PDB file of C-alpha atoms in Angstrom:
ATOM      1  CA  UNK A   1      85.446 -13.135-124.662  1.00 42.00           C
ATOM      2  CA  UNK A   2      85.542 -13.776-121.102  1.00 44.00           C
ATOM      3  CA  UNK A   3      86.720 -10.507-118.854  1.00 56.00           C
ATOM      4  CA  UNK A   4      88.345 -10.908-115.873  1.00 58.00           C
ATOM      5  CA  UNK A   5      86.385  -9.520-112.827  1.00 61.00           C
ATOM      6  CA  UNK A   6      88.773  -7.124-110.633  1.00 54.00           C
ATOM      7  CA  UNK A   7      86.095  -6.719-107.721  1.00 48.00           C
ATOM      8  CA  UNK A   8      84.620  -9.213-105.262  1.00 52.00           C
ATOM      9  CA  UNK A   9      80.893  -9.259-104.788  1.00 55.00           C
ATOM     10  CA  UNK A  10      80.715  -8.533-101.347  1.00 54.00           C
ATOM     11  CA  UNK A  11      77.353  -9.156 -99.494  1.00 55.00           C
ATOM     12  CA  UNK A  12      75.997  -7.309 -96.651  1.00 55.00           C
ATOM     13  CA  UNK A  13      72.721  -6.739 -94.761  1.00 62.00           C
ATOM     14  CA  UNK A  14      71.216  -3.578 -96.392  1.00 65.00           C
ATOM     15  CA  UNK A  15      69.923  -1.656 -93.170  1.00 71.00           C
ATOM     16  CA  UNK A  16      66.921  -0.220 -93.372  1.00 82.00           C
ATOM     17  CA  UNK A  17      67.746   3.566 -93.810  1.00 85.00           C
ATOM     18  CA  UNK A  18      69.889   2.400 -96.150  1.00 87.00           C
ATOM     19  CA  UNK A  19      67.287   0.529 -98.104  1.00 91.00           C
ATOM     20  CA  UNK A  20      65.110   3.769 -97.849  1.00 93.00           C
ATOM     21  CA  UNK A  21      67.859   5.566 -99.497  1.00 93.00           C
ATOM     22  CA  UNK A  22      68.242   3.462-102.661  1.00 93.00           C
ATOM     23  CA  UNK A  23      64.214   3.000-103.060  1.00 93.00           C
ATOM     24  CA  UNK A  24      63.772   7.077-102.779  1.00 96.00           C
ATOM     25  CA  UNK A  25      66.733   9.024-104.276  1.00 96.00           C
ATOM     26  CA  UNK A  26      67.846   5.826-107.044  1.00 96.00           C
ATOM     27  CA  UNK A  27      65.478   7.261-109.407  1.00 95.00           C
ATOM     28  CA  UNK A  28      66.884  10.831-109.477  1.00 95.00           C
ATOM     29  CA  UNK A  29      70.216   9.740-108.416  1.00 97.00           C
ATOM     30  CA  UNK A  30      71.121   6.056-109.802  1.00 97.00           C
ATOM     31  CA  UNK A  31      73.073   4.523-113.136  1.00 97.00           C
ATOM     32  CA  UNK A  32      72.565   1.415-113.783  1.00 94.00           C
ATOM     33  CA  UNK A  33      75.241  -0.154-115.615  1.00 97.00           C
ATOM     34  CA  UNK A  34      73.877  -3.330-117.199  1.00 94.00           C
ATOM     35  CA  UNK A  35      73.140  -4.674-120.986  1.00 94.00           C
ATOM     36  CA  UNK A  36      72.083  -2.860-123.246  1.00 94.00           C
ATOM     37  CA  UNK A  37      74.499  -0.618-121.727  1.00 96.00           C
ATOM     38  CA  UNK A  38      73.590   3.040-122.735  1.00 96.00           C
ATOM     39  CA  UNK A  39      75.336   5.761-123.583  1.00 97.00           C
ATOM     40  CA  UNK A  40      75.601   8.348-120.219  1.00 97.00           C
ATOM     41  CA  UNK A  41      74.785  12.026-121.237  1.00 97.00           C
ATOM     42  CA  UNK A  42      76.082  14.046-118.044  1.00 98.00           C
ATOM     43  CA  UNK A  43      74.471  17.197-118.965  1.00 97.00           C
ATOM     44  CA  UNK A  44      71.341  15.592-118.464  1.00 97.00           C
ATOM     45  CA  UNK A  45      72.768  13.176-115.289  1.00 97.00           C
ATOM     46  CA  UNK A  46      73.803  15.996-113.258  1.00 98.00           C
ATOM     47  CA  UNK A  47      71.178  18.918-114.940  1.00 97.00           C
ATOM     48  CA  UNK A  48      74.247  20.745-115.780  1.00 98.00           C
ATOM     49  CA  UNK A  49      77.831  21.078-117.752  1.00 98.00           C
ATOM     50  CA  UNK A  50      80.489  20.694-115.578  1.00 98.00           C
ATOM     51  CA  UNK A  51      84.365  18.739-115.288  1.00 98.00           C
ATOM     52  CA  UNK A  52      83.094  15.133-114.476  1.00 98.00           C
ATOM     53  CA  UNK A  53      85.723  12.955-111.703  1.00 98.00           C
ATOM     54  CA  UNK A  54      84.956   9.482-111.886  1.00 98.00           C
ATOM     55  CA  UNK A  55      85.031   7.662-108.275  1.00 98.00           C
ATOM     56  CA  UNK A  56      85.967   3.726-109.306  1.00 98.00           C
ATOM     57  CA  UNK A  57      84.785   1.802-105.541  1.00 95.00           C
ATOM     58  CA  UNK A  58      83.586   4.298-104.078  1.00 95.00           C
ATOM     59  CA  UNK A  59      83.178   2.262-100.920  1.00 92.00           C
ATOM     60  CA  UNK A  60      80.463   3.344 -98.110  1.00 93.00           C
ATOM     61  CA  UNK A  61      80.907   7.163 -99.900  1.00 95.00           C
ATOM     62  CA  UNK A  62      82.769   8.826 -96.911  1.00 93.00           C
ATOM     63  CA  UNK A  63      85.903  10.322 -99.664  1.00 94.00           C
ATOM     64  CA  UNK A  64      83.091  10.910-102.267  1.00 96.00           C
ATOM     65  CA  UNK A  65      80.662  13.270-100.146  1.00 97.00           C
ATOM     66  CA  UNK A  66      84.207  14.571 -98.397  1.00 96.00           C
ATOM     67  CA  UNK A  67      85.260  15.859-102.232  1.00 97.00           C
ATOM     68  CA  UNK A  68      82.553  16.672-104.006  1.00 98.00           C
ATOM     69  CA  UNK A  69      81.528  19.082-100.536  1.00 98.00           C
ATOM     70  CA  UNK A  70      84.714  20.988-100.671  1.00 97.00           C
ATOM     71  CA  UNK A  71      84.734  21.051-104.681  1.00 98.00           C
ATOM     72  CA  UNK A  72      80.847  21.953-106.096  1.00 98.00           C
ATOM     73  CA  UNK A  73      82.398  22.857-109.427  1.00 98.00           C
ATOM     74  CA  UNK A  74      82.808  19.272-110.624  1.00 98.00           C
ATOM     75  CA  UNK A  75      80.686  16.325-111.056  1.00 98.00           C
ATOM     76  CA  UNK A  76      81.736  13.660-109.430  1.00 98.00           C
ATOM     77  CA  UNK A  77      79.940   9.741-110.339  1.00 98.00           C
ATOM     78  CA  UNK A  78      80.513   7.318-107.649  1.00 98.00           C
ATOM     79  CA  UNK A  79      80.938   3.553-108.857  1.00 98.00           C
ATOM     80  CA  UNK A  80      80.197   0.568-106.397  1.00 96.00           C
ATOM     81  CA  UNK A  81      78.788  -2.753-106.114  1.00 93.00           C
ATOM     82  CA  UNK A  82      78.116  -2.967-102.793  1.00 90.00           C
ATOM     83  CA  UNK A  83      74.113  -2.245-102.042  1.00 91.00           C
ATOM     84  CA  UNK A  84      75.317  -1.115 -98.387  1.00 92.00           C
ATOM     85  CA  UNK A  85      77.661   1.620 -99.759  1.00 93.00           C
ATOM     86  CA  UNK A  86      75.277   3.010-102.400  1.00 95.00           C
ATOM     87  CA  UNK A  87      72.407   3.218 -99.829  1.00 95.00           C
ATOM     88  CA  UNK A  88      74.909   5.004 -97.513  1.00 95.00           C
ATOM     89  CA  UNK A  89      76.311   7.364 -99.975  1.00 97.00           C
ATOM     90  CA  UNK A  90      72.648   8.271-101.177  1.00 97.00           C
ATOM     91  CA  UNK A  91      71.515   8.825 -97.695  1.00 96.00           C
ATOM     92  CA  UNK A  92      74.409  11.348 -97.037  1.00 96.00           C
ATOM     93  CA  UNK A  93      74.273  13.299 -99.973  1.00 97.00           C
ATOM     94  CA  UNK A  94      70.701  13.767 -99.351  1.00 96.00           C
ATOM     95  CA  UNK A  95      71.777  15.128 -95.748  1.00 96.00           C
ATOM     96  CA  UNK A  96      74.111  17.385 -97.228  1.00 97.00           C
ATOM     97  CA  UNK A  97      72.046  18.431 -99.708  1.00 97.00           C
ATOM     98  CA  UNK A  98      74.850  17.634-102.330  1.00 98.00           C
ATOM     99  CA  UNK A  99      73.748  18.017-105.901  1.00 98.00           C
ATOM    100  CA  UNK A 100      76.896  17.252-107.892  1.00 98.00           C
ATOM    101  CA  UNK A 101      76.981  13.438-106.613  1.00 98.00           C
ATOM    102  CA  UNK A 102      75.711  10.987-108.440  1.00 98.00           C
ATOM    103  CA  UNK A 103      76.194   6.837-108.146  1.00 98.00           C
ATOM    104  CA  UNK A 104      76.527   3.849-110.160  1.00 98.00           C
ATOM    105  CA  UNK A 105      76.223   0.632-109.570  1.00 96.00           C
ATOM    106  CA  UNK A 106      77.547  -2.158-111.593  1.00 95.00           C
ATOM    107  CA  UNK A 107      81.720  -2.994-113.544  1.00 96.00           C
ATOM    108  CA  UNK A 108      83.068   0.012-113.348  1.00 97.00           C
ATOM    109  CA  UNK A 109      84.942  -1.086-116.692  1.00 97.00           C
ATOM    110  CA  UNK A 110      81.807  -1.804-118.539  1.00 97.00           C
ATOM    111  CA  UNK A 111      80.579   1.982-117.521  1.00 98.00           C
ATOM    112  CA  UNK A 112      84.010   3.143-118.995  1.00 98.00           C
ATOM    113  CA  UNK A 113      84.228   0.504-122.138  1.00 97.00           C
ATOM    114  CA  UNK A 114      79.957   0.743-122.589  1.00 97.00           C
ATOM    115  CA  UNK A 115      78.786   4.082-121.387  1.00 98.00           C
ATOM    116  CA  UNK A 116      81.036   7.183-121.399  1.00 98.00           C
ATOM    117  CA  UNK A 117      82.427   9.004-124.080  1.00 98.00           C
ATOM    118  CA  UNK A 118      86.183   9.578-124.816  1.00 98.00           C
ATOM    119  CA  UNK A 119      87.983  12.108-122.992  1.00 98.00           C
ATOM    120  CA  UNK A 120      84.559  13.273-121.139  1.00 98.00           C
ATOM    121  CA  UNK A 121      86.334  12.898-117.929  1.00 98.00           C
ATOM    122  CA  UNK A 122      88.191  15.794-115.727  1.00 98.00           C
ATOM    123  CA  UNK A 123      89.890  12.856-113.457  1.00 98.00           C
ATOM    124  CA  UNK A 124      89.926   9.019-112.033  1.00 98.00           C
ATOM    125  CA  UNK A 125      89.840   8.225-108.538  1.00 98.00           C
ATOM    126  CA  UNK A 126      90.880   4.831-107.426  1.00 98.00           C
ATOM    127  CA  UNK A 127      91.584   4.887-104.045  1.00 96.00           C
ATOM    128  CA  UNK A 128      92.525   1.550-102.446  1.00 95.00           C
ATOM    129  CA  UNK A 129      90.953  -1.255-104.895  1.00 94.00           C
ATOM    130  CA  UNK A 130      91.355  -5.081-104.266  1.00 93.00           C
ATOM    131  CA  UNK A 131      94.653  -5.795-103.858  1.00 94.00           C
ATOM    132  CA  UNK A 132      94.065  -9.275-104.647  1.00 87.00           C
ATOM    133  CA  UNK A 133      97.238 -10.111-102.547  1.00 89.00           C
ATOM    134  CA  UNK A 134      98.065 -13.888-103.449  1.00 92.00           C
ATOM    135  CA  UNK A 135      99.850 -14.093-106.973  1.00 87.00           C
ATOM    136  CA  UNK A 136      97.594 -16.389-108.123  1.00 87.00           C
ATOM    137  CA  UNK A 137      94.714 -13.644-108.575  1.00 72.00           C
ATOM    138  CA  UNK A 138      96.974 -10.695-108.937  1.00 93.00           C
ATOM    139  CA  UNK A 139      95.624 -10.751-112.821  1.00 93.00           C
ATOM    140  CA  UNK A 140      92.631  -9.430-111.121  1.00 90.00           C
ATOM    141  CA  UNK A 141      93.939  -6.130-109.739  1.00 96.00           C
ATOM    142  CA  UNK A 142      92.196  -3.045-111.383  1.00 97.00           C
ATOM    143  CA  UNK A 143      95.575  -1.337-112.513  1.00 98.00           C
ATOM    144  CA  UNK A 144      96.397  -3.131-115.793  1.00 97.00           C
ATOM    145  CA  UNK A 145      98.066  -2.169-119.300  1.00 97.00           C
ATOM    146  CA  UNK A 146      94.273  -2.602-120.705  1.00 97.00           C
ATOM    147  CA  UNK A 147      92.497  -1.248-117.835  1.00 97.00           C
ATOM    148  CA  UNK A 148      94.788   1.598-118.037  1.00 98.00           C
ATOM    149  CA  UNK A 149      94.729   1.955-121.821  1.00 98.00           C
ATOM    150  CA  UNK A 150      90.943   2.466-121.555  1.00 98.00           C
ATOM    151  CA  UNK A 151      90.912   4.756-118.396  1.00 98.00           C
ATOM    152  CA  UNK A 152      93.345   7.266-120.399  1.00 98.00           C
ATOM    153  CA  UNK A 153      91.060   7.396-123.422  1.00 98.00           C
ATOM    154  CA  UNK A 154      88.368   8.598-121.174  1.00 98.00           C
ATOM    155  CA  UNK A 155      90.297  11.239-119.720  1.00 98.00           C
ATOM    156  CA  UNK A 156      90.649  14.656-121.082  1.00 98.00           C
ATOM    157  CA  UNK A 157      93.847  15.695-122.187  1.00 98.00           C
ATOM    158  CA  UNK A 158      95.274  16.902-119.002  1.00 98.00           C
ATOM    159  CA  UNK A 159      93.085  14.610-116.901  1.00 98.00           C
ATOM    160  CA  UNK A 160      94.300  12.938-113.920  1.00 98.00           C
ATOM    161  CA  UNK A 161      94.350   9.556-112.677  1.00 98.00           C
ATOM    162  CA  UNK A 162      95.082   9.666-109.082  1.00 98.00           C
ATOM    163  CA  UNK A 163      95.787   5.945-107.660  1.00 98.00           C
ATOM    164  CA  UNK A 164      96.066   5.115-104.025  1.00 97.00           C
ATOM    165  CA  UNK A 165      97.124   1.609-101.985  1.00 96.00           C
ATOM    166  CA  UNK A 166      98.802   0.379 -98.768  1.00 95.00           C
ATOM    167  CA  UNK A 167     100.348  -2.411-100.335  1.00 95.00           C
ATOM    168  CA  UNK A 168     104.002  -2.064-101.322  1.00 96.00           C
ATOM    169  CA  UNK A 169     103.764  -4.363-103.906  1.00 96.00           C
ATOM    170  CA  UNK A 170     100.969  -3.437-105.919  1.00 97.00           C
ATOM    171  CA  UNK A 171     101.989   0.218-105.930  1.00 98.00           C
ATOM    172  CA  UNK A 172     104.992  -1.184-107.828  1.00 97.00           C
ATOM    173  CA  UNK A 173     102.888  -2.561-110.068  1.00 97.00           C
ATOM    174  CA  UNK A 174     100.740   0.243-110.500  1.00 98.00           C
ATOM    175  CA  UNK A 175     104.272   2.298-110.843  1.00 98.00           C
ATOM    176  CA  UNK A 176     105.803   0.015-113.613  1.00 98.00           C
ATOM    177  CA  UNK A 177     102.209  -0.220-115.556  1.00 98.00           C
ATOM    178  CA  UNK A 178     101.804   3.139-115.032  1.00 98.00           C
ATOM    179  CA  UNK A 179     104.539   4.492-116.650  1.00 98.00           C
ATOM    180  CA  UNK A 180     104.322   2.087-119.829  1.00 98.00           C
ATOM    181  CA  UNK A 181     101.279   3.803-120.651  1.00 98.00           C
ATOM    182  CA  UNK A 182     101.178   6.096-123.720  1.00 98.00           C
ATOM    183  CA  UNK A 183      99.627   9.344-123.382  1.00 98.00           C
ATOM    184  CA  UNK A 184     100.513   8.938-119.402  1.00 98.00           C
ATOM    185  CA  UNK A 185     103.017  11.087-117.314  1.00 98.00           C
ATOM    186  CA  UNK A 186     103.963  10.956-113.374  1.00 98.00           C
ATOM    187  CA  UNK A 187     103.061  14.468-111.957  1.00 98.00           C
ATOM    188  CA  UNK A 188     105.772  13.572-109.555  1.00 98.00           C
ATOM    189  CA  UNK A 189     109.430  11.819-109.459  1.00 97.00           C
ATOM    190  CA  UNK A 190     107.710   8.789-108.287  1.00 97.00           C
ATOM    191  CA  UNK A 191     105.559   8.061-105.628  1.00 98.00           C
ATOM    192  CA  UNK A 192     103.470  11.277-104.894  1.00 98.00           C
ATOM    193  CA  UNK A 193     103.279  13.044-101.270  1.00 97.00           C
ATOM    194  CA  UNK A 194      99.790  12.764 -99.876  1.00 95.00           C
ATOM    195  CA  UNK A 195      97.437  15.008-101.519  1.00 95.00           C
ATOM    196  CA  UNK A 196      95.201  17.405 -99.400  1.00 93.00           C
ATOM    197  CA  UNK A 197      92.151  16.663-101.196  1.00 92.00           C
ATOM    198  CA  UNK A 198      92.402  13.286-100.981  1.00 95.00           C
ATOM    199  CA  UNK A 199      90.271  12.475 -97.339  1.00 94.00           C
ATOM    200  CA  UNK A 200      91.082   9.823 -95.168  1.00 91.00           C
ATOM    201  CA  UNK A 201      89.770   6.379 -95.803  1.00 84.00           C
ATOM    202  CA  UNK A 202      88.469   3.604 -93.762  1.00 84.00           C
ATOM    203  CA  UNK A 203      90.619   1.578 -95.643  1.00 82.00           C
ATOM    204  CA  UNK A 204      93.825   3.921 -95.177  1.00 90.00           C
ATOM    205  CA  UNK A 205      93.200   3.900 -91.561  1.00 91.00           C
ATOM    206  CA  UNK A 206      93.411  -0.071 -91.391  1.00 90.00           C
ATOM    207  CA  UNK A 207      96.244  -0.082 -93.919  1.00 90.00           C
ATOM    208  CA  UNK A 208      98.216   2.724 -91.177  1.00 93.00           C
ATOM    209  CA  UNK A 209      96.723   0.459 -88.112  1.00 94.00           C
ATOM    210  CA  UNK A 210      98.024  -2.475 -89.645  1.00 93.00           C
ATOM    211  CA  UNK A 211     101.896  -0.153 -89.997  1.00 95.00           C
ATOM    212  CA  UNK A 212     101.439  -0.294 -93.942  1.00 95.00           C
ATOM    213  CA  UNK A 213     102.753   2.461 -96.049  1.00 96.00           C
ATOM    214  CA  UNK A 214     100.301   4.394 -97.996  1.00 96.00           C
ATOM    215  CA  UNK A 215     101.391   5.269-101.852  1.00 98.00           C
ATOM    216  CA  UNK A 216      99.596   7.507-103.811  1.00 98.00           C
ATOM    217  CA  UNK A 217     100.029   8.211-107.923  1.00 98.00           C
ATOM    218  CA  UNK A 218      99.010  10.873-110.165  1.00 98.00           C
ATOM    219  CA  UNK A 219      99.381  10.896-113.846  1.00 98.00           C
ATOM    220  CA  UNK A 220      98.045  13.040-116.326  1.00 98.00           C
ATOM    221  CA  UNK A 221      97.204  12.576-120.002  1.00 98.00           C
ATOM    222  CA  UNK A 222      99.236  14.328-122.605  1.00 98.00           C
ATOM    223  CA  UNK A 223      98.054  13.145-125.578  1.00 94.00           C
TER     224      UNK A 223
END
């Protein structure tokens, strides 16, 4: 069956820190997530047991390194498809000396269908996917009944999916899909205030220049 892809494969030049970066630290650092697809052992990812948080477009890394700094109890795995990011976040977490950050590159859905066990995950981050803003491609968008259905069985019981967007519309969406999902429930009456953890994006500062409204979601699994 053909899946839908909910991410564009953006190009860019690959500088050549950046390249640096992925050549030198992939090896100790990198998942690939590709055919044959194999199962992820974190234990042995991150040389250690610890609550795993899932980063789905993770960007050029600025939130990741920003949480996984102020929080060295959990794992966090960063997801992305863009070469420039992962070369970025690589080359920062080497600078910070970060040991509890590891990246992926590849469908985040295929790492989360393919590669990671049920409820092995402490929390979701998806902070500001696609919007995919004409209606024609809005079947795209990463928040959907399936989607959703498949991040909550890789959540712990008590996990939390924390969603984040500046556009109105699609936080609707991610509202109403949201909470049609068994074994979901809001944290909040609705939209939830801005979280302190949660660092400023790149693409939360365009959203605000731009006078958008930013919406963030948490839900936790209860069954």
């Amino acid at each position: 069956m053909t899946r839908i892809t909910t991410f564009y494969p953006r190009r860019g030049r690959v500088s050549g820190r950046h390249e640096d970066a992925l050549t030198r630290l992939w090896p100790t650092y990198g998942v690939r997530i590709a055919d044959p697809y194999p199962p992820l052992d974190p234990a042995a990812l991150f040389g250690r047991t610890a609550p795993l948080v899932l980063e789905i477009g993770s960007g050029m890394g600025d939130a990741t390194v920003a949480m996984a700094e102020a929080d060295p109890g959990r794992d966090y795995l960063a997801v992305e498809v863009f070469p420039p990011g992962l070369g970025n976040l690589l080359a920062v977490v080497e600078e910070r000396g970060l040991t509890n950050v590891r990246v992926a590159q590849g469908d985040a859905l295929h790492l989360l269908r393919h590669m990671l066990a049920p409820d092995s995950l402490a929390a979701v981050h998806v902070y500001f996917p696609d919007p995919w803003p004409k209606a024609r491609h809005h079947k795209r968008r990463l928040i959907q009944p399936d989607n959703v259905a498949l991040l909550r069985s890789r959540l712990a019981v008590g996990g939390v999916l924390h969603c984040a967007t500046d556009w109105a519309d699609y936080a609707e969406q991610m509202a109403e899909v949201l909470d049609g999902a068994d074994g979901l429930a809001n944290l909040h009456d609705g939209f939830a205030p801005r979280p302190a953890h949660r660092p400023v994006t790149k693409f939360e500062q365009r959203g605000l220049a731009a006078g958008r409204q930013i919406f963030d979601l948490l839900y936790h699994r209860t069954a």
